[in-house]
């Protein structure tokens, strides 16, 4: 079975500081990994995803994540936080073996606060 | 959230009432799904469909029914609402892609309160 653990339900940073949101996964098969962002009262928006190939994945809004198989991690980073980054972030994993029946398993989310 | 439309956005129900959350997509995707989001629990899969006429249960299917008569529509039915079904519901539609993985598009959510 697959699972995702997001360390820290709340993260606070100052504007301009590094953002690091942690995600560890468990999967018996090569996973597909995703980060989604949710702004208040809105749906989920895909930030980035890892399927195969390059382990450093760049996404929208200056975010990137690195797939580290040895650490079973897929941490999300951004060098310099902006006030507009304040949102809830979800890490998710899916079984990429059968792409017609993918089902996402989500972490519990990390709420990012950015202080001026 | 281009292409996935959910209605209603907000709904208050009394315990025991029934209702249907509508979901439609115009991207001709075969795969659609329903998730519920609860505080501290992330999103959990309720039901999914791999094409018209085919549905299956997800992680938390109890209390919900679905049908898929067309590719575009995937309604979620609550036959007898319970307070435990107070949640935010998201419909999703998946574009499958060989070698690049799937891209999942979410609707904007339906906030349901059962009193």
mmCIF file with all atom_site columns, C-alpha atoms in Angstrom:
data_model
loop_
_atom_site.group_PDB
_atom_site.id
_atom_site.type_symbol
_atom_site.label_atom_id
_atom_site.label_alt_id
_atom_site.label_comp_id
_atom_site.label_asym_id
_atom_site.label_entity_id
_atom_site.label_seq_id
_atom_site.pdbx_PDB_ins_code
_atom_site.Cartn_x
_atom_site.Cartn_y
_atom_site.Cartn_z
_atom_site.occupancy
_atom_site.B_iso_or_equiv
_atom_site.pdbx_formal_charge
_atom_site.auth_seq_id
_atom_site.auth_comp_id
_atom_site.auth_asym_id
_atom_site.auth_atom_id
_atom_site.pdbx_PDB_model_num
ATOM 1   C CA . UNK A 1 1   ? 0.000   0.000  0.000   1.00 0.00 ? 1   UNK A CA 1
ATOM 2   C CA . UNK A 1 2   ? 1.087   3.513  -0.653  1.00 0.00 ? 2   UNK A CA 1
ATOM 3   C CA . UNK A 1 3   ? 1.156   6.321  1.860   1.00 0.00 ? 3   UNK A CA 1
ATOM 4   C CA . UNK A 1 4   ? 2.414   9.845  2.265   1.00 0.00 ? 4   UNK A CA 1
ATOM 5   C CA . UNK A 1 5   ? 3.640   11.614 5.374   1.00 0.00 ? 5   UNK A CA 1
ATOM 6   C CA . UNK A 1 6   ? 3.967   15.363 5.535   1.00 0.00 ? 6   UNK A CA 1
ATOM 7   C CA . UNK A 1 7   ? 6.080   16.491 8.447   1.00 0.00 ? 7   UNK A CA 1
ATOM 8   C CA . UNK A 1 8   ? 4.695   19.591 10.089  1.00 0.00 ? 8   UNK A CA 1
ATOM 9   C CA . UNK A 1 9   ? 1.081   20.630 9.726   1.00 0.00 ? 9   UNK A CA 1
ATOM 10  C CA . UNK A 1 10  ? 2.117   24.294 9.966   1.00 0.00 ? 10  UNK A CA 1
ATOM 11  C CA . UNK A 1 11  ? 5.241   26.028 8.719   1.00 0.00 ? 11  UNK A CA 1
ATOM 12  C CA . UNK A 1 12  ? 5.959   29.715 9.203   1.00 0.00 ? 12  UNK A CA 1
ATOM 13  C CA . UNK A 1 13  ? 8.634   31.677 7.371   1.00 0.00 ? 13  UNK A CA 1
ATOM 14  C CA . UNK A 1 14  ? 9.520   35.290 6.837   1.00 0.00 ? 14  UNK A CA 1
ATOM 15  C CA . UNK A 1 15  ? 9.141   36.873 3.458   1.00 0.00 ? 15  UNK A CA 1
ATOM 16  C CA . UNK A 1 16  ? 12.323  36.252 1.493   1.00 0.00 ? 16  UNK A CA 1
ATOM 17  C CA . UNK A 1 17  ? 13.308  33.201 3.526   1.00 0.00 ? 17  UNK A CA 1
ATOM 18  C CA . UNK A 1 18  ? 13.728  29.664 2.254   1.00 0.00 ? 18  UNK A CA 1
ATOM 19  C CA . UNK A 1 19  ? 10.616  27.531 2.119   1.00 0.00 ? 19  UNK A CA 1
ATOM 20  C CA . UNK A 1 20  ? 11.021  23.826 2.877   1.00 0.00 ? 20  UNK A CA 1
ATOM 21  C CA . UNK A 1 21  ? 7.988   21.560 3.089   1.00 0.00 ? 21  UNK A CA 1
ATOM 22  C CA . UNK A 1 22  ? 8.728   17.938 3.839   1.00 0.00 ? 22  UNK A CA 1
ATOM 23  C CA . UNK A 1 23  ? 7.142   14.888 2.280   1.00 0.00 ? 23  UNK A CA 1
ATOM 24  C CA . UNK A 1 24  ? 8.067   11.239 2.699   1.00 0.00 ? 24  UNK A CA 1
ATOM 25  C CA . UNK A 1 25  ? 6.340   8.445  0.879   1.00 0.00 ? 25  UNK A CA 1
ATOM 26  C CA . UNK A 1 26  ? 5.946   4.722  1.075   1.00 0.00 ? 26  UNK A CA 1
ATOM 27  C CA . UNK A 1 27  ? 5.424   2.697  -2.055  1.00 0.00 ? 27  UNK A CA 1
ATOM 28  C CA . UNK A 1 28  ? 6.158   -0.849 -3.129  1.00 0.00 ? 28  UNK A CA 1
ATOM 29  C CA . UNK A 1 29  ? 6.432   0.198  -6.759  1.00 0.00 ? 29  UNK A CA 1
ATOM 30  C CA . UNK A 1 30  ? 8.063   3.187  -8.439  1.00 0.00 ? 30  UNK A CA 1
ATOM 31  C CA . UNK A 1 31  ? 5.826   6.063  -7.475  1.00 0.00 ? 31  UNK A CA 1
ATOM 32  C CA . UNK A 1 32  ? 4.499   9.081  -9.213  1.00 0.00 ? 32  UNK A CA 1
ATOM 33  C CA . UNK A 1 33  ? 4.742   12.037 -6.823  1.00 0.00 ? 33  UNK A CA 1
ATOM 34  C CA . UNK A 1 34  ? 2.870   15.309 -6.808  1.00 0.00 ? 34  UNK A CA 1
ATOM 35  C CA . UNK A 1 35  ? 2.670   18.585 -4.941  1.00 0.00 ? 35  UNK A CA 1
ATOM 36  C CA . UNK A 1 36  ? -0.575  20.519 -4.966  1.00 0.00 ? 36  UNK A CA 1
ATOM 37  C CA . UNK A 1 37  ? -1.356  23.957 -3.560  1.00 0.00 ? 37  UNK A CA 1
ATOM 38  C CA . UNK A 1 38  ? -4.709  25.056 -2.216  1.00 0.00 ? 38  UNK A CA 1
ATOM 39  C CA . UNK A 1 39  ? -5.519  28.704 -1.609  1.00 0.00 ? 39  UNK A CA 1
ATOM 40  C CA . UNK A 1 40  ? -8.353  29.557 0.796   1.00 0.00 ? 40  UNK A CA 1
ATOM 41  C CA . UNK A 1 41  ? -11.770 28.463 -0.436  1.00 0.00 ? 41  UNK A CA 1
ATOM 42  C CA . UNK A 1 42  ? -10.352 27.213 -3.700  1.00 0.00 ? 42  UNK A CA 1
ATOM 43  C CA . UNK A 1 43  ? -9.627  23.897 -5.323  1.00 0.00 ? 43  UNK A CA 1
ATOM 44  C CA . UNK A 1 44  ? -6.265  22.217 -5.719  1.00 0.00 ? 44  UNK A CA 1
ATOM 45  C CA . UNK A 1 45  ? -3.724  23.373 -8.247  1.00 0.00 ? 45  UNK A CA 1
ATOM 46  C CA . UNK A 1 46  ? -0.857  21.217 -9.422  1.00 0.00 ? 46  UNK A CA 1
ATOM 47  C CA . UNK A 1 47  ? 2.530   22.716 -8.535  1.00 0.00 ? 47  UNK A CA 1
ATOM 48  C CA . UNK A 1 48  ? 4.739   19.993 -9.936  1.00 0.00 ? 48  UNK A CA 1
ATOM 49  C CA . UNK A 1 49  ? 5.003   16.271 -10.427 1.00 0.00 ? 49  UNK A CA 1
ATOM 50  C CA . UNK A 1 50  ? 7.628   13.570 -10.704 1.00 0.00 ? 50  UNK A CA 1
ATOM 51  C CA . UNK A 1 51  ? 7.057   10.556 -12.906 1.00 0.00 ? 51  UNK A CA 1
ATOM 52  C CA . UNK A 1 52  ? 10.332  9.379  -14.398 1.00 0.00 ? 52  UNK A CA 1
ATOM 53  C CA . UNK A 1 53  ? 13.630  10.889 -15.477 1.00 0.00 ? 53  UNK A CA 1
ATOM 54  C CA . UNK A 1 54  ? 15.248  13.893 -13.836 1.00 0.00 ? 54  UNK A CA 1
ATOM 55  C CA . UNK A 1 55  ? 14.894  13.767 -10.087 1.00 0.00 ? 55  UNK A CA 1
ATOM 56  C CA . UNK A 1 56  ? 14.859  17.550 -9.639  1.00 0.00 ? 56  UNK A CA 1
ATOM 57  C CA . UNK A 1 57  ? 11.500  18.808 -10.769 1.00 0.00 ? 57  UNK A CA 1
ATOM 58  C CA . UNK A 1 58  ? 10.679  22.453 -11.316 1.00 0.00 ? 58  UNK A CA 1
ATOM 59  C CA . UNK A 1 59  ? 7.149   23.682 -10.958 1.00 0.00 ? 59  UNK A CA 1
ATOM 60  C CA . UNK A 1 60  ? 5.151   26.851 -11.094 1.00 0.00 ? 60  UNK A CA 1
ATOM 61  C CA . UNK A 1 61  ? 5.670   29.936 -8.932  1.00 0.00 ? 61  UNK A CA 1
ATOM 62  C CA . UNK A 1 62  ? 9.370   29.191 -8.374  1.00 0.00 ? 62  UNK A CA 1
ATOM 63  C CA . UNK A 1 63  ? 8.860   25.925 -6.496  1.00 0.00 ? 63  UNK A CA 1
ATOM 64  C CA . UNK A 1 64  ? 10.885  22.814 -7.039  1.00 0.00 ? 64  UNK A CA 1
ATOM 65  C CA . UNK A 1 65  ? 11.136  19.361 -5.499  1.00 0.00 ? 65  UNK A CA 1
ATOM 66  C CA . UNK A 1 66  ? 13.719  16.631 -5.560  1.00 0.00 ? 66  UNK A CA 1
ATOM 67  C CA . UNK A 1 67  ? 12.897  12.939 -5.656  1.00 0.00 ? 67  UNK A CA 1
ATOM 68  C CA . UNK A 1 68  ? 15.329  11.044 -3.425  1.00 0.00 ? 68  UNK A CA 1
ATOM 69  C CA . UNK A 1 69  ? 14.691  7.343  -3.676  1.00 0.00 ? 69  UNK A CA 1
ATOM 70  C CA . UNK A 1 70  ? 17.234  6.446  -0.993  1.00 0.00 ? 70  UNK A CA 1
ATOM 71  C CA . UNK A 1 71  ? 15.441  8.709  1.486   1.00 0.00 ? 71  UNK A CA 1
ATOM 72  C CA . UNK A 1 72  ? 11.931  8.060  0.107   1.00 0.00 ? 72  UNK A CA 1
ATOM 73  C CA . UNK A 1 73  ? 11.453  11.807 0.117   1.00 0.00 ? 73  UNK A CA 1
ATOM 74  C CA . UNK A 1 74  ? 10.020  14.449 -2.161  1.00 0.00 ? 74  UNK A CA 1
ATOM 75  C CA . UNK A 1 75  ? 10.532  17.720 -0.312  1.00 0.00 ? 75  UNK A CA 1
ATOM 76  C CA . UNK A 1 76  ? 9.228   20.975 -1.761  1.00 0.00 ? 76  UNK A CA 1
ATOM 77  C CA . UNK A 1 77  ? 11.431  24.057 -1.717  1.00 0.00 ? 77  UNK A CA 1
ATOM 78  C CA . UNK A 1 78  ? 11.441  27.667 -2.805  1.00 0.00 ? 78  UNK A CA 1
ATOM 79  C CA . UNK A 1 79  ? 14.506  29.872 -2.305  1.00 0.00 ? 79  UNK A CA 1
ATOM 80  C CA . UNK A 1 80  ? 12.630  33.021 -1.352  1.00 0.00 ? 80  UNK A CA 1
ATOM 81  C CA . UNK A 1 81  ? 9.131   33.089 0.102   1.00 0.00 ? 81  UNK A CA 1
ATOM 82  C CA . UNK A 1 82  ? 6.572   35.589 -1.059  1.00 0.00 ? 82  UNK A CA 1
ATOM 83  C CA . UNK A 1 83  ? 3.460   36.673 0.786   1.00 0.00 ? 83  UNK A CA 1
ATOM 84  C CA . UNK A 1 84  ? 1.364   35.162 -1.999  1.00 0.00 ? 84  UNK A CA 1
ATOM 85  C CA . UNK A 1 85  ? 2.787   31.700 -1.192  1.00 0.00 ? 85  UNK A CA 1
ATOM 86  C CA . UNK A 1 86  ? 0.668   31.488 1.948   1.00 0.00 ? 86  UNK A CA 1
ATOM 87  C CA . UNK A 1 87  ? -1.581  28.490 1.341   1.00 0.00 ? 87  UNK A CA 1
ATOM 88  C CA . UNK A 1 88  ? -1.974  24.822 2.158   1.00 0.00 ? 88  UNK A CA 1
ATOM 89  C CA . UNK A 1 89  ? 0.273   22.386 0.367   1.00 0.00 ? 89  UNK A CA 1
ATOM 90  C CA . UNK A 1 90  ? -0.445  18.723 -0.242  1.00 0.00 ? 90  UNK A CA 1
ATOM 91  C CA . UNK A 1 91  ? 1.958   16.005 -1.236  1.00 0.00 ? 91  UNK A CA 1
ATOM 92  C CA . UNK A 1 92  ? 0.430   13.046 -3.065  1.00 0.00 ? 92  UNK A CA 1
ATOM 93  C CA . UNK A 1 93  ? 1.542   9.713  -4.480  1.00 0.00 ? 93  UNK A CA 1
ATOM 94  C CA . UNK A 1 94  ? 0.023   7.454  -7.057  1.00 0.00 ? 94  UNK A CA 1
ATOM 95  C CA . UNK A 1 95  ? 0.732   4.035  -8.461  1.00 0.00 ? 95  UNK A CA 1
ATOM 96  C CA . UNK A 1 96  ? 2.100   4.764  -11.894 1.00 0.00 ? 96  UNK A CA 1
ATOM 97  C CA . UNK A 1 97  ? 1.845   1.188  -13.118 1.00 0.00 ? 97  UNK A CA 1
ATOM 98  C CA . UNK A 1 98  ? -1.679  1.485  -14.467 1.00 0.00 ? 98  UNK A CA 1
ATOM 99  C CA . UNK A 1 99  ? -2.192  4.948  -15.772 1.00 0.00 ? 99  UNK A CA 1
ATOM 100 C CA . UNK A 1 100 ? -5.820  4.386  -16.566 1.00 0.00 ? 100 UNK A CA 1
ATOM 101 C CA . UNK A 1 101 ? -6.752  3.799  -12.973 1.00 0.00 ? 101 UNK A CA 1
ATOM 102 C CA . UNK A 1 102 ? -4.471  6.079  -11.015 1.00 0.00 ? 102 UNK A CA 1
ATOM 103 C CA . UNK A 1 103 ? -5.677  6.976  -7.576  1.00 0.00 ? 103 UNK A CA 1
ATOM 104 C CA . UNK A 1 104 ? -4.027  9.698  -5.583  1.00 0.00 ? 104 UNK A CA 1
ATOM 105 C CA . UNK A 1 105 ? -3.076  9.147  -1.962  1.00 0.00 ? 105 UNK A CA 1
ATOM 106 C CA . UNK A 1 106 ? -2.730  12.491 -0.238  1.00 0.00 ? 106 UNK A CA 1
ATOM 107 C CA . UNK A 1 107 ? -0.781  13.621 2.764   1.00 0.00 ? 107 UNK A CA 1
ATOM 108 C CA . UNK A 1 108 ? -2.566  15.544 5.484   1.00 0.00 ? 108 UNK A CA 1
ATOM 109 C CA . UNK A 1 109 ? -1.298  18.879 4.255   1.00 0.00 ? 109 UNK A CA 1
ATOM 110 C CA . UNK A 1 110 ? 1.041   21.618 5.460   1.00 0.00 ? 110 UNK A CA 1
ATOM 111 C CA . UNK A 1 111 ? -0.224  25.135 5.979   1.00 0.00 ? 111 UNK A CA 1
ATOM 112 C CA . UNK A 1 112 ? 2.413   27.699 5.036   1.00 0.00 ? 112 UNK A CA 1
ATOM 113 C CA . UNK A 1 113 ? 2.325   31.109 6.670   1.00 0.00 ? 113 UNK A CA 1
ATOM 114 C CA . UNK A 1 114 ? 4.523   33.914 5.392   1.00 0.00 ? 114 UNK A CA 1
ATOM 115 C CA . UNK A 1 115 ? 5.253   36.864 7.648   1.00 0.00 ? 115 UNK A CA 1
ATOM 116 C CA . UNK A 1 116 ? 6.407   40.271 6.381   1.00 0.00 ? 116 UNK A CA 1
ATOM 117 C CA . UNK B 2 1   ? -9.136  24.343 -12.593 1.00 0.00 ? 1   UNK B CA 1
ATOM 118 C CA . UNK B 2 2   ? -9.964  24.583 -16.221 1.00 0.00 ? 2   UNK B CA 1
ATOM 119 C CA . UNK B 2 3   ? -12.602 22.202 -17.502 1.00 0.00 ? 3   UNK B CA 1
ATOM 120 C CA . UNK B 2 4   ? -14.044 20.689 -14.273 1.00 0.00 ? 4   UNK B CA 1
ATOM 121 C CA . UNK B 2 5   ? -17.246 22.281 -13.039 1.00 0.00 ? 5   UNK B CA 1
ATOM 122 C CA . UNK B 2 6   ? -18.850 21.424 -9.712  1.00 0.00 ? 6   UNK B CA 1
ATOM 123 C CA . UNK B 2 7   ? -22.213 22.538 -8.399  1.00 0.00 ? 7   UNK B CA 1
ATOM 124 C CA . UNK B 2 8   ? -23.364 23.637 -5.928  1.00 0.00 ? 8   UNK B CA 1
ATOM 125 C CA . UNK B 2 9   ? -20.466 25.419 -4.263  1.00 0.00 ? 9   UNK B CA 1
ATOM 126 C CA . UNK B 2 10  ? -22.201 25.609 -0.896  1.00 0.00 ? 10  UNK B CA 1
ATOM 127 C CA . UNK B 2 11  ? -25.031 23.511 0.528   1.00 0.00 ? 11  UNK B CA 1
ATOM 128 C CA . UNK B 2 12  ? -26.614 22.980 3.921   1.00 0.00 ? 12  UNK B CA 1
ATOM 129 C CA . UNK B 2 13  ? -28.596 19.788 4.446   1.00 0.00 ? 13  UNK B CA 1
ATOM 130 C CA . UNK B 2 14  ? -30.631 18.379 7.287   1.00 0.00 ? 14  UNK B CA 1
ATOM 131 C CA . UNK B 2 15  ? -29.811 14.903 8.540   1.00 0.00 ? 15  UNK B CA 1
ATOM 132 C CA . UNK B 2 16  ? -31.611 12.333 6.414   1.00 0.00 ? 16  UNK B CA 1
ATOM 133 C CA . UNK B 2 17  ? -32.030 14.517 3.361   1.00 0.00 ? 17  UNK B CA 1
ATOM 134 C CA . UNK B 2 18  ? -30.699 13.460 0.001   1.00 0.00 ? 18  UNK B CA 1
ATOM 135 C CA . UNK B 2 19  ? -28.849 15.488 -2.568  1.00 0.00 ? 19  UNK B CA 1
ATOM 136 C CA . UNK B 2 20  ? -26.615 15.211 -5.596  1.00 0.00 ? 20  UNK B CA 1
ATOM 137 C CA . UNK B 2 21  ? -23.346 16.995 -6.181  1.00 0.00 ? 21  UNK B CA 1
ATOM 138 C CA . UNK B 2 22  ? -22.884 17.592 -9.882  1.00 0.00 ? 22  UNK B CA 1
ATOM 139 C CA . UNK B 2 23  ? -19.589 17.347 -11.707 1.00 0.00 ? 23  UNK B CA 1
ATOM 140 C CA . UNK B 2 24  ? -18.938 17.906 -15.385 1.00 0.00 ? 24  UNK B CA 1
ATOM 141 C CA . UNK B 2 25  ? -15.797 18.059 -17.476 1.00 0.00 ? 25  UNK B CA 1
ATOM 142 C CA . UNK B 2 26  ? -15.361 19.121 -21.077 1.00 0.00 ? 26  UNK B CA 1
ATOM 143 C CA . UNK B 2 27  ? -11.921 17.626 -21.702 1.00 0.00 ? 27  UNK B CA 1
ATOM 144 C CA . UNK B 2 28  ? -13.120 14.187 -22.846 1.00 0.00 ? 28  UNK B CA 1
ATOM 145 C CA . UNK B 2 29  ? -11.292 12.461 -20.007 1.00 0.00 ? 29  UNK B CA 1
ATOM 146 C CA . UNK B 2 30  ? -12.159 8.868  -19.293 1.00 0.00 ? 30  UNK B CA 1
ATOM 147 C CA . UNK B 2 31  ? -11.082 8.875  -15.659 1.00 0.00 ? 31  UNK B CA 1
ATOM 148 C CA . UNK B 2 32  ? -13.006 10.877 -13.060 1.00 0.00 ? 32  UNK B CA 1
ATOM 149 C CA . UNK B 2 33  ? -13.111 10.730 -9.285  1.00 0.00 ? 33  UNK B CA 1
ATOM 150 C CA . UNK B 2 34  ? -14.579 12.226 -6.139  1.00 0.00 ? 34  UNK B CA 1
ATOM 151 C CA . UNK B 2 35  ? -12.589 13.144 -3.038  1.00 0.00 ? 35  UNK B CA 1
ATOM 152 C CA . UNK B 2 36  ? -13.587 14.537 0.306   1.00 0.00 ? 36  UNK B CA 1
ATOM 153 C CA . UNK B 2 37  ? -11.354 16.839 2.317   1.00 0.00 ? 37  UNK B CA 1
ATOM 154 C CA . UNK B 2 38  ? -11.479 16.955 6.091   1.00 0.00 ? 38  UNK B CA 1
ATOM 155 C CA . UNK B 2 39  ? -9.237  18.917 8.471   1.00 0.00 ? 39  UNK B CA 1
ATOM 156 C CA . UNK B 2 40  ? -6.048  17.072 9.318   1.00 0.00 ? 40  UNK B CA 1
ATOM 157 C CA . UNK B 2 41  ? -6.854  14.210 6.961   1.00 0.00 ? 41  UNK B CA 1
ATOM 158 C CA . UNK B 2 42  ? -5.972  15.500 3.530   1.00 0.00 ? 42  UNK B CA 1
ATOM 159 C CA . UNK B 2 43  ? -8.106  14.285 0.650   1.00 0.00 ? 43  UNK B CA 1
ATOM 160 C CA . UNK B 2 44  ? -9.592  10.826 0.566   1.00 0.00 ? 44  UNK B CA 1
ATOM 161 C CA . UNK B 2 45  ? -10.967 9.039  -2.486  1.00 0.00 ? 45  UNK B CA 1
ATOM 162 C CA . UNK B 2 46  ? -14.690 8.269  -2.353  1.00 0.00 ? 46  UNK B CA 1
ATOM 163 C CA . UNK B 2 47  ? -15.497 6.777  -5.766  1.00 0.00 ? 47  UNK B CA 1
ATOM 164 C CA . UNK B 2 48  ? -13.941 6.784  -9.176  1.00 0.00 ? 48  UNK B CA 1
ATOM 165 C CA . UNK B 2 49  ? -14.810 5.913  -12.732 1.00 0.00 ? 49  UNK B CA 1
ATOM 166 C CA . UNK B 2 50  ? -12.586 4.756  -15.584 1.00 0.00 ? 50  UNK B CA 1
ATOM 167 C CA . UNK B 2 51  ? -15.184 5.441  -18.229 1.00 0.00 ? 51  UNK B CA 1
ATOM 168 C CA . UNK B 2 52  ? -18.877 5.693  -19.001 1.00 0.00 ? 52  UNK B CA 1
ATOM 169 C CA . UNK B 2 53  ? -20.780 2.878  -17.341 1.00 0.00 ? 53  UNK B CA 1
ATOM 170 C CA . UNK B 2 54  ? -17.899 1.878  -15.058 1.00 0.00 ? 54  UNK B CA 1
ATOM 171 C CA . UNK B 2 55  ? -17.532 2.950  -11.430 1.00 0.00 ? 55  UNK B CA 1
ATOM 172 C CA . UNK B 2 56  ? -15.679 1.617  -8.424  1.00 0.00 ? 56  UNK B CA 1
ATOM 173 C CA . UNK B 2 57  ? -15.201 2.352  -4.748  1.00 0.00 ? 57  UNK B CA 1
ATOM 174 C CA . UNK B 2 58  ? -12.361 4.316  -3.275  1.00 0.00 ? 58  UNK B CA 1
ATOM 175 C CA . UNK B 2 59  ? -11.157 4.594  0.287   1.00 0.00 ? 59  UNK B CA 1
ATOM 176 C CA . UNK B 2 60  ? -14.337 5.992  1.893   1.00 0.00 ? 60  UNK B CA 1
ATOM 177 C CA . UNK B 2 61  ? -17.361 4.982  -0.235  1.00 0.00 ? 61  UNK B CA 1
ATOM 178 C CA . UNK B 2 62  ? -19.967 4.372  2.470   1.00 0.00 ? 62  UNK B CA 1
ATOM 179 C CA . UNK B 2 63  ? -22.966 6.681  2.283   1.00 0.00 ? 63  UNK B CA 1
ATOM 180 C CA . UNK B 2 64  ? -22.297 7.732  -1.305  1.00 0.00 ? 64  UNK B CA 1
ATOM 181 C CA . UNK B 2 65  ? -23.463 6.528  -4.695  1.00 0.00 ? 65  UNK B CA 1
ATOM 182 C CA . UNK B 2 66  ? -22.178 7.425  -8.132  1.00 0.00 ? 66  UNK B CA 1
ATOM 183 C CA . UNK B 2 67  ? -23.067 6.736  -11.731 1.00 0.00 ? 67  UNK B CA 1
ATOM 184 C CA . UNK B 2 68  ? -21.395 7.529  -15.033 1.00 0.00 ? 68  UNK B CA 1
ATOM 185 C CA . UNK B 2 69  ? -23.878 7.558  -17.872 1.00 0.00 ? 69  UNK B CA 1
ATOM 186 C CA . UNK B 2 70  ? -21.774 9.875  -20.041 1.00 0.00 ? 70  UNK B CA 1
ATOM 187 C CA . UNK B 2 71  ? -18.082 10.696 -20.323 1.00 0.00 ? 71  UNK B CA 1
ATOM 188 C CA . UNK B 2 72  ? -18.752 14.291 -19.279 1.00 0.00 ? 72  UNK B CA 1
ATOM 189 C CA . UNK B 2 73  ? -20.768 13.839 -16.079 1.00 0.00 ? 73  UNK B CA 1
ATOM 190 C CA . UNK B 2 74  ? -20.008 12.112 -12.793 1.00 0.00 ? 74  UNK B CA 1
ATOM 191 C CA . UNK B 2 75  ? -22.570 12.992 -10.098 1.00 0.00 ? 75  UNK B CA 1
ATOM 192 C CA . UNK B 2 76  ? -22.141 12.072 -6.443  1.00 0.00 ? 76  UNK B CA 1
ATOM 193 C CA . UNK B 2 77  ? -25.284 11.205 -4.505  1.00 0.00 ? 77  UNK B CA 1
ATOM 194 C CA . UNK B 2 78  ? -25.885 11.305 -0.790  1.00 0.00 ? 78  UNK B CA 1
ATOM 195 C CA . UNK B 2 79  ? -29.008 9.222  -0.201  1.00 0.00 ? 79  UNK B CA 1
ATOM 196 C CA . UNK B 2 80  ? -29.461 10.005 3.501   1.00 0.00 ? 80  UNK B CA 1
ATOM 197 C CA . UNK B 2 81  ? -27.119 12.718 4.700   1.00 0.00 ? 81  UNK B CA 1
ATOM 198 C CA . UNK B 2 82  ? -25.365 12.367 8.049   1.00 0.00 ? 82  UNK B CA 1
ATOM 199 C CA . UNK B 2 83  ? -23.375 14.954 10.040  1.00 0.00 ? 83  UNK B CA 1
ATOM 200 C CA . UNK B 2 84  ? -20.249 12.863 9.399   1.00 0.00 ? 84  UNK B CA 1
ATOM 201 C CA . UNK B 2 85  ? -20.605 13.788 5.737   1.00 0.00 ? 85  UNK B CA 1
ATOM 202 C CA . UNK B 2 86  ? -19.986 17.452 6.481   1.00 0.00 ? 86  UNK B CA 1
ATOM 203 C CA . UNK B 2 87  ? -16.929 18.080 4.363   1.00 0.00 ? 87  UNK B CA 1
ATOM 204 C CA . UNK B 2 88  ? -15.517 19.720 1.277   1.00 0.00 ? 88  UNK B CA 1
ATOM 205 C CA . UNK B 2 89  ? -15.959 17.618 -1.827  1.00 0.00 ? 89  UNK B CA 1
ATOM 206 C CA . UNK B 2 90  ? -13.731 17.757 -4.869  1.00 0.00 ? 90  UNK B CA 1
ATOM 207 C CA . UNK B 2 91  ? -14.393 16.257 -8.242  1.00 0.00 ? 91  UNK B CA 1
ATOM 208 C CA . UNK B 2 92  ? -11.378 15.458 -10.383 1.00 0.00 ? 92  UNK B CA 1
ATOM 209 C CA . UNK B 2 93  ? -10.790 14.547 -13.989 1.00 0.00 ? 93  UNK B CA 1
ATOM 210 C CA . UNK B 2 94  ? -7.623  12.874 -15.220 1.00 0.00 ? 94  UNK B CA 1
ATOM 211 C CA . UNK B 2 95  ? -5.746  13.279 -18.466 1.00 0.00 ? 95  UNK B CA 1
ATOM 212 C CA . UNK B 2 96  ? -3.729  10.127 -18.961 1.00 0.00 ? 96  UNK B CA 1
ATOM 213 C CA . UNK B 2 97  ? -0.301  10.334 -20.499 1.00 0.00 ? 97  UNK B CA 1
ATOM 214 C CA . UNK B 2 98  ? 2.062   7.530  -21.348 1.00 0.00 ? 98  UNK B CA 1
ATOM 215 C CA . UNK B 2 99  ? 5.523   8.177  -19.955 1.00 0.00 ? 99  UNK B CA 1
ATOM 216 C CA . UNK B 2 100 ? 4.607   11.510 -18.430 1.00 0.00 ? 100 UNK B CA 1
ATOM 217 C CA . UNK B 2 101 ? 2.120   10.299 -15.909 1.00 0.00 ? 101 UNK B CA 1
ATOM 218 C CA . UNK B 2 102 ? -1.351  11.554 -15.478 1.00 0.00 ? 102 UNK B CA 1
ATOM 219 C CA . UNK B 2 103 ? -2.445  15.127 -14.974 1.00 0.00 ? 103 UNK B CA 1
ATOM 220 C CA . UNK B 2 104 ? -5.341  15.504 -12.597 1.00 0.00 ? 104 UNK B CA 1
ATOM 221 C CA . UNK B 2 105 ? -7.621  18.505 -12.785 1.00 0.00 ? 105 UNK B CA 1
ATOM 222 C CA . UNK B 2 106 ? -9.699  19.384 -9.748  1.00 0.00 ? 106 UNK B CA 1
ATOM 223 C CA . UNK B 2 107 ? -12.944 21.266 -9.539  1.00 0.00 ? 107 UNK B CA 1
ATOM 224 C CA . UNK B 2 108 ? -13.208 24.199 -7.171  1.00 0.00 ? 108 UNK B CA 1
ATOM 225 C CA . UNK B 2 109 ? -14.950 22.237 -4.458  1.00 0.00 ? 109 UNK B CA 1
ATOM 226 C CA . UNK B 2 110 ? -18.381 21.914 -2.888  1.00 0.00 ? 110 UNK B CA 1
ATOM 227 C CA . UNK B 2 111 ? -18.753 22.863 0.765   1.00 0.00 ? 111 UNK B CA 1
ATOM 228 C CA . UNK B 2 112 ? -21.410 20.648 2.358   1.00 0.00 ? 112 UNK B CA 1
ATOM 229 C CA . UNK B 2 113 ? -22.746 21.030 5.893   1.00 0.00 ? 113 UNK B CA 1
ATOM 230 C CA . UNK B 2 114 ? -25.134 18.483 7.375   1.00 0.00 ? 114 UNK B CA 1
ATOM 231 C CA . UNK B 2 115 ? -26.992 19.660 10.468  1.00 0.00 ? 115 UNK B CA 1
#
